[in-house]
Short mmCIF file of C-alpha atoms in Angstrom, two decimals:
data_model
loop_
_atom_site.label_atom_id
_atom_site.label_comp_id
_atom_site.label_asym_id
_atom_site.label_seq_id
_atom_site.Cartn_x
_atom_site.Cartn_y
_atom_site.Cartn_z
CA MET D 24 26.60 -11.82 3.48
CA LYS D 25 23.62 -12.50 1.22
CA LYS D 26 23.61 -10.77 -2.16
CA PHE D 27 20.70 -8.70 -3.47
CA GLU D 28 19.38 -11.72 -5.40
CA ALA D 29 19.22 -13.80 -2.22
CA LEU D 30 17.17 -11.03 -0.62
CA GLY D 31 14.71 -10.94 -3.50
CA ILE D 32 15.94 -7.58 -4.78
CA GLN D 33 17.36 -6.26 -8.01
CA VAL D 34 18.86 -2.89 -8.89
CA PRO D 35 16.16 -1.66 -11.28
CA GLU D 36 16.42 -0.30 -14.79
CA ILE D 37 14.50 2.95 -14.49
CA LEU D 38 12.96 4.89 -17.37
CA LEU D 39 12.22 8.59 -16.88
CA PRO D 40 11.03 11.08 -19.50
CA GLU D 41 13.70 13.13 -21.23
CA THR D 42 11.96 16.19 -19.82
CA ILE D 43 9.57 15.94 -16.87
CA ASP D 44 6.71 18.25 -15.97
CA LEU D 45 5.61 16.46 -12.83
CA LYS D 46 2.25 18.24 -12.68
CA SER D 47 1.20 16.59 -15.94
CA TRP D 48 3.43 13.49 -16.08
CA SER D 49 2.84 12.09 -12.60
CA VAL D 50 -0.58 10.92 -11.44
CA ILE D 51 -1.86 9.29 -8.26
CA ALA D 52 -2.26 5.51 -7.82
CA CYS D 53 -5.10 4.03 -9.86
CA ASP D 54 -6.79 2.53 -6.77
CA GLN D 55 -7.51 5.94 -5.22
CA TYR D 56 -10.71 7.99 -5.57
CA THR D 57 -12.60 4.93 -6.79
CA GLN D 58 -15.92 6.67 -6.12
CA ASP D 59 -14.87 10.12 -7.34
CA ARG D 60 -14.96 10.51 -11.11
CA GLU D 61 -14.62 14.27 -10.72
CA TYR D 62 -11.10 13.79 -9.36
CA TRP D 63 -10.09 11.81 -12.43
CA LYS D 64 -11.71 14.35 -14.75
CA LYS D 65 -9.51 17.00 -13.12
CA ALA D 66 -6.48 14.74 -13.60
CA GLU D 67 -7.40 14.36 -17.29
CA LYS D 68 -7.56 18.13 -17.64
CA ALA D 69 -4.16 18.54 -15.94
CA ALA D 70 -2.60 16.02 -18.35
CA GLU D 71 -4.51 17.04 -21.46
CA GLY D 72 -2.37 17.15 -24.58
CA ARG D 73 0.79 16.14 -22.71
CA LYS D 74 2.83 13.03 -22.12
CA SER D 75 1.51 11.58 -18.86
CA THR D 76 1.40 8.40 -16.82
CA LEU D 77 -2.38 8.91 -16.85
CA ASN D 78 -2.24 7.61 -20.42
CA LEU D 79 -0.48 4.45 -19.19
CA ILE D 80 -2.93 3.37 -16.47
CA LEU D 81 -6.61 2.57 -16.03
CA PRO D 82 -8.05 4.30 -12.94
CA GLU D 83 -10.11 1.75 -11.05
CA VAL D 84 -13.09 4.09 -11.01
CA TYR D 85 -13.50 2.96 -14.65
CA LEU D 86 -12.72 -0.71 -14.06
CA ASP D 87 -16.33 -1.87 -14.49
CA ASP D 88 -17.18 0.43 -17.39
CA SER D 89 -18.11 -0.86 -20.82
CA GLY D 90 -15.39 -0.53 -23.42
CA LYS D 91 -12.69 -1.48 -20.95
CA GLU D 92 -11.01 -3.77 -23.49
CA LYS D 93 -10.50 -0.86 -25.89
CA LYS D 94 -9.09 1.27 -23.08
CA VAL D 95 -6.62 -1.45 -22.11
CA ALA D 96 -5.53 -1.88 -25.73
CA ARG D 97 -5.07 1.89 -26.05
CA ILE D 98 -2.95 1.95 -22.87
CA LYS D 99 -0.62 -0.75 -24.18
CA LYS D 100 -0.33 0.99 -27.55
CA THR D 101 0.53 4.27 -25.82
CA MET D 102 3.21 2.51 -23.78
CA GLN D 103 4.78 1.21 -26.99
CA ASP D 104 4.46 4.62 -28.64
CA TYR D 105 6.29 6.25 -25.73
CA LEU D 106 9.11 3.74 -26.15
CA THR D 107 9.21 4.06 -29.95
CA ASP D 108 8.98 7.86 -29.94
CA ASN D 109 11.91 8.20 -27.51
CA VAL D 110 9.86 9.87 -24.81
CA PHE D 111 12.24 8.36 -22.27
CA ALA D 112 15.85 9.23 -21.58
CA PRO D 113 18.45 6.41 -21.61
CA PRO D 114 17.65 3.98 -18.76
CA LEU D 115 19.19 4.35 -15.31
CA GLN D 116 20.54 1.17 -13.73
CA ASN D 117 20.19 2.47 -10.19
CA PHE D 118 18.08 2.60 -7.07
CA ILE D 119 16.21 5.90 -6.72
CA TYR D 120 15.99 7.69 -3.37
CA THR D 121 12.83 9.80 -2.99
CA GLU D 122 11.52 12.48 -0.68
CA ARG D 123 7.80 13.15 -0.91
CA LYS D 124 6.45 16.22 0.84
CA THR D 125 2.69 15.93 1.14
CA ALA D 126 0.12 18.68 1.32
CA TYR D 127 -0.05 17.99 5.07
CA GLY D 128 3.57 19.04 5.61
CA ARG D 129 4.90 15.52 6.17
CA VAL D 130 8.04 14.30 4.38
CA ARG D 131 8.15 10.58 3.49
CA HIS D 132 11.39 8.95 2.39
CA GLY D 133 11.58 6.05 -0.06
CA LEU D 134 13.90 3.81 -2.04
CA VAL D 135 12.71 2.56 -5.45
CA ILE D 136 13.85 -1.02 -6.09
CA ALA D 137 12.81 -4.06 -8.13
CA VAL D 138 11.58 -7.07 -6.16
CA ASP D 139 11.64 -10.72 -7.17
CA LEU D 140 8.08 -12.02 -7.39
CA GLU D 141 9.34 -15.48 -6.48
CA THR D 142 9.97 -14.10 -2.98
CA TYR D 143 6.42 -12.73 -2.50
CA GLU D 144 3.30 -14.56 -1.38
CA TRP D 145 -0.03 -13.03 -0.39
CA LYS D 146 -1.62 -16.15 1.07
CA PRO D 147 -2.06 -16.20 4.87
CA PHE D 148 0.77 -17.48 7.06
CA SER D 149 3.27 -17.29 4.25
CA LYS D 150 6.93 -17.54 5.21
CA SER D 151 8.12 -15.58 2.17
CA LEU D 152 10.45 -12.58 2.25
CA ILE D 153 7.63 -10.29 1.13
CA ARG D 154 4.19 -10.71 2.71
CA ALA D 155 0.76 -9.12 2.49
CA THR D 156 -0.39 -6.95 5.39
CA GLU D 157 -4.11 -7.18 4.67
CA ALA D 158 -6.37 -9.87 3.30
CA THR D 159 -6.12 -10.26 -0.48
CA ILE D 160 -9.32 -10.69 -2.47
CA PRO D 161 -8.60 -13.13 -5.35
CA ALA D 162 -11.53 -11.81 -7.40
CA ARG D 163 -9.79 -8.44 -7.68
CA ILE D 164 -6.79 -9.94 -9.50
CA PRO D 165 -8.15 -11.04 -12.95
CA PRO D 166 -9.28 -7.56 -14.11
CA ARG D 167 -5.84 -6.20 -13.25
CA LYS D 168 -4.11 -9.03 -15.07
CA GLU D 169 -5.69 -7.88 -18.32
CA ILE D 170 -3.77 -4.62 -18.00
CA ARG D 171 -0.37 -5.99 -16.96
CA ASN D 172 -0.30 -9.08 -19.16
CA GLY D 173 1.68 -8.25 -22.29
CA ALA D 174 2.16 -4.59 -21.29
CA PRO D 175 5.43 -3.08 -22.59
CA LEU D 176 5.87 -1.03 -19.39
CA GLU D 177 5.11 -1.13 -15.70
CA LEU D 178 4.66 1.81 -13.36
CA PRO D 179 4.90 1.39 -9.58
CA HIS D 180 2.51 2.47 -6.88
CA ILE D 181 3.43 -0.43 -4.58
CA MET D 182 4.91 0.59 -1.22
CA LEU D 183 6.81 -1.97 0.83
CA LEU D 184 7.34 -1.43 4.54
CA VAL D 185 10.65 -2.39 6.15
CA ASN D 186 11.13 -2.93 9.88
CA ASP D 187 14.06 -0.58 10.45
CA PRO D 188 13.98 1.27 13.80
CA ASP D 189 17.59 2.38 13.26
CA HIS D 190 16.73 4.14 9.96
CA SER D 191 19.69 2.33 8.43
CA ILE D 192 18.56 1.79 4.85
CA VAL D 193 16.23 4.39 3.32
CA GLU D 194 17.04 7.44 5.42
CA ARG D 195 20.77 6.69 5.67
CA THR D 196 20.95 6.15 1.91
CA GLY D 197 19.32 9.52 1.39
CA SER D 198 21.81 11.23 3.67
CA ALA D 199 24.72 9.61 1.82
CA VAL D 200 23.38 10.61 -1.58
CA LYS D 201 23.06 14.22 -0.47
CA GLU D 202 26.53 14.18 1.06
CA ASP D 203 27.85 12.98 -2.30
CA GLY D 204 26.40 16.12 -3.85
CA GLU D 205 24.15 14.25 -6.28
CA SER D 206 21.68 16.41 -8.18
CA PRO D 207 18.03 15.31 -8.31
CA VAL D 208 16.82 13.53 -11.43
CA TYR D 209 13.35 14.91 -10.81
CA ASP D 210 12.01 17.62 -8.55
CA GLY D 211 8.71 19.44 -8.54
CA GLU D 212 5.09 19.85 -7.58
CA LEU D 213 2.51 17.12 -8.12
CA MET D 214 -1.02 17.67 -9.40
CA LEU D 215 -4.22 18.05 -7.38
CA ASN D 216 -3.01 18.58 -3.82
CA GLY D 217 -0.36 15.87 -4.18
CA GLY D 218 2.42 17.93 -2.64
CA SER D 219 5.88 17.64 -4.17
CA ILE D 220 8.52 15.00 -4.81
CA THR D 221 12.27 14.91 -5.34
CA GLY D 222 14.27 11.91 -6.53
CA TRP D 223 18.01 11.20 -6.58
CA VAL D 224 19.93 8.45 -8.34
CA VAL D 225 21.74 6.25 -5.82
CA PRO D 226 25.25 5.85 -7.27
CA GLU D 227 26.57 2.33 -7.67
CA LYS D 228 29.22 2.92 -5.02
CA ARG D 229 26.44 3.18 -2.42
CA ASN D 230 24.89 -0.20 -3.30
CA ALA D 231 27.20 -2.00 -0.87
CA ASP D 232 25.86 0.14 1.98
CA VAL D 233 22.28 -0.67 0.96
CA LEU D 234 23.10 -4.37 0.84
CA TYR D 235 24.79 -4.28 4.25
CA ALA D 236 21.77 -2.56 5.83
CA LEU D 237 19.35 -5.03 4.23
CA ASN D 238 21.36 -7.97 5.55
CA ARG D 239 21.25 -6.52 9.06
CA ILE D 240 17.49 -6.03 8.82
CA ALA D 241 17.02 -9.55 7.41
CA GLU D 242 19.04 -10.99 10.28
CA ALA D 243 16.96 -9.11 12.85
CA ASN D 244 13.75 -10.38 11.22
CA THR D 245 14.71 -14.05 10.95
CA ALA D 246 12.43 -16.47 12.80
CA ASP D 247 13.46 -19.61 14.65
CA ASP D 248 12.52 -21.71 11.61
CA GLY D 249 14.94 -19.72 9.45
CA SER D 250 12.28 -17.79 7.53
CA VAL D 251 12.91 -14.09 6.94
CA PHE D 252 10.19 -11.44 6.96
CA LEU D 253 11.91 -8.61 5.11
CA PHE D 254 9.09 -6.54 3.59
CA ALA D 255 5.39 -6.05 4.33
CA VAL D 256 3.19 -4.68 1.56
CA GLY D 257 1.87 -1.36 2.82
CA ASP D 258 0.07 -0.19 -0.33
CA GLY D 259 -0.66 -1.84 -3.65
CA ASN D 260 -1.01 -5.43 -2.46
CA HIS D 261 -3.49 -6.33 -5.21
CA SER D 262 -1.15 -4.83 -7.80
CA LEU D 263 1.73 -6.94 -6.49
CA ALA D 264 -0.53 -10.00 -6.37
CA THR D 265 -1.46 -9.31 -10.00
CA ALA D 266 2.20 -9.07 -11.00
CA LYS D 267 2.79 -12.39 -9.23
CA ALA D 268 -0.14 -14.03 -11.05
CA VAL D 269 1.08 -12.78 -14.44
CA TRP D 270 4.58 -14.06 -13.73
CA ASP D 271 3.34 -17.47 -12.56
CA GLU D 272 1.49 -17.93 -15.85
CA TYR D 273 4.25 -16.50 -18.03
CA LYS D 274 7.17 -18.40 -16.54
CA VAL D 275 5.83 -21.78 -17.70
CA THR D 276 6.54 -20.63 -21.28
CA LEU D 277 10.21 -19.98 -20.46
CA SER D 278 13.25 -22.16 -20.11
CA GLN D 279 14.95 -22.35 -16.73
CA LYS D 280 17.65 -19.98 -17.96
CA GLU D 281 15.09 -17.48 -19.29
CA ARG D 282 13.26 -17.49 -15.99
CA LEU D 283 16.35 -16.20 -14.19
CA THR D 284 16.67 -13.08 -16.31
CA SER D 285 13.10 -12.27 -17.35
CA ARG D 286 11.97 -8.71 -16.59
CA VAL D 287 8.48 -10.06 -15.90
CA ARG D 288 9.86 -11.85 -12.83
CA TYR D 289 10.36 -8.50 -11.11
CA ALA D 290 8.14 -5.61 -10.07
CA LEU D 291 9.03 -2.03 -9.23
CA ALA D 292 8.22 -0.91 -5.71
CA GLU D 293 9.16 1.79 -3.23
CA VAL D 294 10.55 0.76 0.15
CA VAL D 295 9.51 2.92 3.11
CA ASN D 296 10.65 2.48 6.69
CA ILE D 297 7.70 1.76 8.96
CA TYR D 298 9.37 4.13 11.45
CA ASP D 299 9.67 6.94 8.90
CA THR D 300 8.69 10.17 10.66
CA GLY D 301 6.64 11.17 7.63
CA LEU D 302 4.62 7.95 7.53
CA THR D 303 1.38 8.08 9.47
CA PHE D 304 -0.72 5.03 10.27
CA GLU D 305 -4.34 6.01 10.72
CA PRO D 306 -6.91 3.57 12.14
CA ILE D 307 -9.96 2.95 9.98
CA HIS D 308 -12.98 3.09 12.25
CA ARG D 309 -16.19 1.07 11.96
CA VAL D 310 -19.89 1.79 12.01
CA LEU D 311 -22.56 -0.90 12.44
CA PHE D 312 -26.17 -0.44 11.38
CA GLY D 313 -28.89 -2.42 13.11
CA ALA D 314 -26.77 -3.80 15.98
CA ASP D 315 -27.63 -3.86 19.68
CA THR D 316 -24.59 -2.06 21.08
CA PRO D 317 -24.59 -3.47 24.63
CA SER D 318 -24.70 -7.04 23.29
CA LEU D 319 -21.89 -6.26 20.84
CA VAL D 320 -19.74 -4.82 23.64
CA ALA D 321 -20.49 -7.86 25.78
CA ALA D 322 -19.44 -10.21 22.95
CA LEU D 323 -16.16 -8.36 22.51
CA LYS D 324 -15.49 -8.32 26.25
CA THR D 325 -16.07 -12.07 26.44
CA GLU D 326 -13.59 -12.77 23.65
CA LEU D 327 -10.98 -10.09 24.32
CA GLY D 328 -11.26 -9.61 28.07
CA GLY D 329 -10.88 -6.25 29.78
CA ASN D 330 -13.14 -3.71 31.42
CA VAL D 331 -16.12 -1.65 30.29
CA ARG D 332 -16.72 1.87 31.55
CA GLU D 333 -18.85 4.83 30.55
CA CYS D 334 -17.37 8.16 29.49
CA SER D 335 -19.06 11.47 30.10
CA SER D 336 -18.40 13.01 26.71
CA ALA D 337 -17.21 12.41 23.16
CA ALA D 338 -13.93 14.17 23.97
CA GLU D 339 -13.25 11.88 26.94
CA LEU D 340 -13.98 8.76 24.88
CA GLU D 341 -11.84 9.87 21.93
CA ASP D 342 -8.94 10.83 24.19
CA ALA D 343 -9.05 7.47 25.99
CA VAL D 344 -9.00 5.51 22.73
CA LYS D 345 -6.21 7.61 21.20
CA LYS D 346 -3.98 7.12 24.24
CA SER D 347 -4.47 3.35 24.27
CA ALA D 348 -3.03 0.42 22.38
CA ALA D 349 -6.15 -1.76 22.49
CA SER D 350 -9.20 0.15 23.74
CA PHE D 351 -12.36 0.59 21.68
CA GLY D 352 -14.90 3.39 21.86
CA PHE D 353 -18.62 2.89 21.16
CA VAL D 354 -20.96 5.76 20.30
CA TYR D 355 -24.67 5.03 20.14
CA ARG D 356 -28.06 6.48 20.96
CA SER D 357 -29.80 5.01 23.98
CA ALA D 358 -33.29 6.37 24.57
CA ASP D 359 -33.00 10.14 24.14
CA ALA D 360 -29.27 10.46 24.84
CA VAL D 361 -26.00 9.51 23.19
CA SER D 362 -23.87 7.06 25.15
CA TYR D 363 -20.08 6.83 25.10
CA THR D 364 -18.81 3.40 26.16
CA LEU D 365 -15.14 2.40 26.44
CA LEU D 366 -13.91 -1.20 26.30
CA GLU D 367 -10.35 -1.45 27.65
CA THR D 368 -8.71 -4.74 26.65
CA PRO D 369 -5.38 -6.40 27.47
CA VAL D 370 -4.69 -7.32 23.82
CA MET D 371 -0.95 -7.14 23.06
CA GLU D 372 -0.89 -7.49 19.25
CA LEU D 373 -2.45 -5.05 16.78
CA ALA D 374 -5.91 -4.51 18.19
CA VAL D 375 -7.79 -4.69 14.88
CA ALA D 376 -6.43 -8.20 14.25
CA ARG D 377 -8.32 -9.46 17.31
CA PHE D 378 -11.27 -7.09 17.07
CA GLN D 379 -12.52 -7.67 13.52
CA PRO D 380 -12.97 -11.48 13.65
CA VAL D 381 -15.16 -11.12 16.75
CA VAL D 382 -17.28 -8.44 15.07
CA ASP D 383 -17.62 -10.53 11.91
CA GLU D 384 -18.79 -13.54 13.93
CA TYR D 385 -21.21 -11.38 15.92
CA ILE D 386 -22.77 -10.01 12.72
CA MET D 387 -23.06 -13.47 11.18
CA LYS D 388 -24.76 -14.98 14.25
CA GLU D 389 -27.16 -12.06 14.67
CA ASN D 390 -28.11 -12.08 11.00
CA ASP D 391 -28.66 -15.84 11.14
CA CYS D 392 -31.23 -15.06 13.84
CA GLY D 393 -33.14 -12.68 11.62
CA LYS D 394 -31.31 -9.39 12.21
CA ASN D 395 -30.09 -7.22 9.34
CA ILE D 396 -26.79 -5.84 10.56
CA SER D 397 -24.35 -4.22 8.13
CA ILE D 398 -20.91 -2.66 8.56
CA ASP D 399 -19.08 0.24 6.96
CA TYR D 400 -15.57 1.65 7.31
CA ILE D 401 -14.96 5.24 8.33
CA HIS D 402 -11.95 7.57 8.09
CA GLY D 403 -11.89 10.21 10.82
CA SER D 404 -13.42 10.24 14.28
CA GLY D 405 -15.79 13.14 13.52
CA GLU D 406 -17.86 11.00 11.18
CA VAL D 407 -17.96 8.20 13.78
CA PHE D 408 -19.52 10.51 16.36
CA LYS D 409 -21.92 11.97 13.81
CA LEU D 410 -23.17 8.56 12.72
CA GLY D 411 -23.22 7.09 16.23
CA ALA D 412 -25.65 9.80 17.34
CA LYS D 413 -28.29 8.42 14.99
CA ASN D 414 -30.83 5.80 15.91
CA ASP D 415 -30.02 2.14 15.32
CA THR D 416 -26.36 2.95 14.59
CA THR D 417 -23.14 2.11 16.46
CA GLY D 418 -20.01 4.12 15.79
CA ILE D 419 -16.81 2.36 16.87
CA LEU D 420 -13.49 4.13 17.42
CA LEU D 421 -10.38 1.98 16.92
CA PRO D 422 -7.07 2.72 18.65
CA PRO D 423 -3.91 3.91 16.85
CA VAL D 424 -1.90 1.37 14.90
CA ASP D 425 1.13 0.30 16.92
CA LYS D 426 4.18 0.24 14.64
CA ASP D 427 6.19 -1.76 17.17
CA SER D 428 3.85 -4.76 16.98
CA PHE D 429 3.02 -4.48 13.26
CA PHE D 430 5.50 -7.00 11.83
CA ASN D 431 5.16 -9.41 14.73
CA THR D 432 1.37 -9.49 14.42
CA ILE D 433 1.50 -10.30 10.71
CA ASN D 434 4.24 -12.86 11.30
CA THR D 435 2.25 -14.71 13.96
CA ARG D 436 -1.36 -14.11 12.91
CA GLY D 437 -1.10 -13.67 9.15
CA PRO D 438 -2.49 -10.73 7.12
CA LEU D 439 -4.67 -8.24 8.95
CA PRO D 440 -8.39 -7.95 8.24
CA ARG D 441 -9.35 -5.74 5.31
CA LYS D 442 -9.57 -2.02 6.10
CA SER D 443 -7.29 -2.33 9.12
CA PHE D 444 -5.29 0.85 8.63
CA SER D 445 -4.56 3.65 6.23
CA MET D 446 -1.09 4.95 5.41
CA GLY D 447 -1.92 8.64 5.50
CA GLU D 448 -4.58 10.48 3.53
CA ALA D 449 -5.64 9.71 -0.03
CA ASP D 450 -3.60 12.62 -1.42
CA GLU D 451 -0.48 11.13 0.21
CA LYS D 452 -0.59 7.86 -1.75
CA ARG D 453 2.17 7.14 -4.20
CA PHE D 454 2.11 8.84 -7.59
CA TYR D 455 3.21 7.06 -10.75
CA LEU D 456 6.48 8.48 -11.97
CA GLU D 457 9.22 5.95 -12.81
CA CYS D 458 8.73 3.31 -15.51
CA ARG D 459 10.42 0.03 -16.36
CA LYS D 460 10.32 -2.16 -19.46
CA LEU D 461 8.27 -5.27 -18.92
CA PHE D 462 7.09 -7.42 -21.84
CA GLN D 463 8.97 -7.25 -25.13
CA THR D 464 6.64 -6.50 -28.01
CA GLY D 465 6.75 -8.83 -30.98
CA SER D 466 7.96 -12.40 -30.75
CA GLY D 467 10.86 -11.89 -28.35
CA LYS D 468 10.58 -13.07 -24.77
CA ASN D 469 11.40 -10.95 -21.79
#
C-alpha cells in the first residue's frame, strides 16, 4: 500500500483563530466577483475592525489597481502580525472534514489536505497525480506570485475533485468522525449569502482509513502506462499553478534534504468527490456576435456529426439540450422570427471539449475573411434566449456536464477549454478559513 507521501499528500498543519466569528473571519475566494467592487466593499464592511482573512488576501478585482505593491506588502505584514500577536490557536496536525451548506440548500462535503506540488502539473497531457481541468493562462501567474512569494501564511480556496463513485473517502470520513462524537472546530454562518460551514478535526486514528480509500481510488484510476490520475483541479487552478511556480523557483535555493521537508513544497486544498450530491456542475453557455448561425451549425455538424432539427419553442429546445449528453441548442433571429435549432451529436466525451475547438476555428476563419465575430460566456439559459432574440446574435445552449466522463475526457484529451463548466453559483465557491505557515520570516528557510 502506498503511503500518503507516495500519493502526493501530507497531513496538514492547520492554523485556526483562537476564537472564530465566521461572518467576519471567513471571506470568499479572491477570484470571485472580479467585476463587482460593491461586493468587496460589503465584505470590507462585514470585516471592519476585526481579524479577518480579507486582510490576508488581495481580491482580484483590485489586481490591476495602482498601489498594488503597497497592498501586497501590507498583506504580508498583517500575516506576520497575526502570527506574532497569537491570533491563532496552537496548530492542528490533522485533516479537516467540512460540510458547507450553501444558500441554495445544497450540502457539499470536503476534506482539507496538503498536496505535494511536485505531483501537480497544469500543462496539457500531463501524467501527474494532480492535473488541471481547464486551460491555464501563464500570464495570470506572475501577478499572483508576488502575493505568495515570501508570504508567512497561505489560505486555501483550491478545490480538488476525486473520482469516487463509492463515496469512500470524503463522505465516509465524515460519517466516521461524527460516529466518533467529535465536536466541530468551527461552525457558523458565512457572510454575504455564503451559507454556513462546519468543520471537524479528523483524528489520527482515522488516517489509515483515508489512506486505504485513496489507494483504492488511485488503483482504479491507474492507466495502462502506470500513470495515476488521482485529483483534478476543480477550482483555483491558477492559484495552484502559482504555488507550483513559487516552489519551482524556491527549491533551487535548498539542499536536497531541505526540499523534502519545506512547507513551500505543499499547498492546502479541499478534496471534494465529483459525485458529491451537493456539488453541481453547470454548463457555461456561449453567445456569438456577428456570426451566420446556419453556417456555424453546418461547420459543427461537419466536424461532430449528428442531426439538425428545428424546435417549435424555447422550452422544447431547452428541454432537449438538458436531457442530452451532447446536443447543442442555437437561438437566433431569422427575418422577423426567432429560430430554435437543435444539433444532436454522437459525441461520447464531454461535449464542450469537442465543441469549443470547432467554434474557435470557425471564428478565426470567418474573421480572416473580413468578419468581426466575437464570443462571450453566459451563465443561465434565460440570458441565452434573451440575447439570441436580438439581431446578429447567436445564443448557444450547452448540455449538462457528464460527471461519468469527466476524468476520462481530461485523461485522454487534456484540460478542457476555458469556461467549460462552473461548480455551482458564485456564492457557493470556497471561503478562506484555515491557514498554514508557509515562508519563515527572517533568514531561516522553510
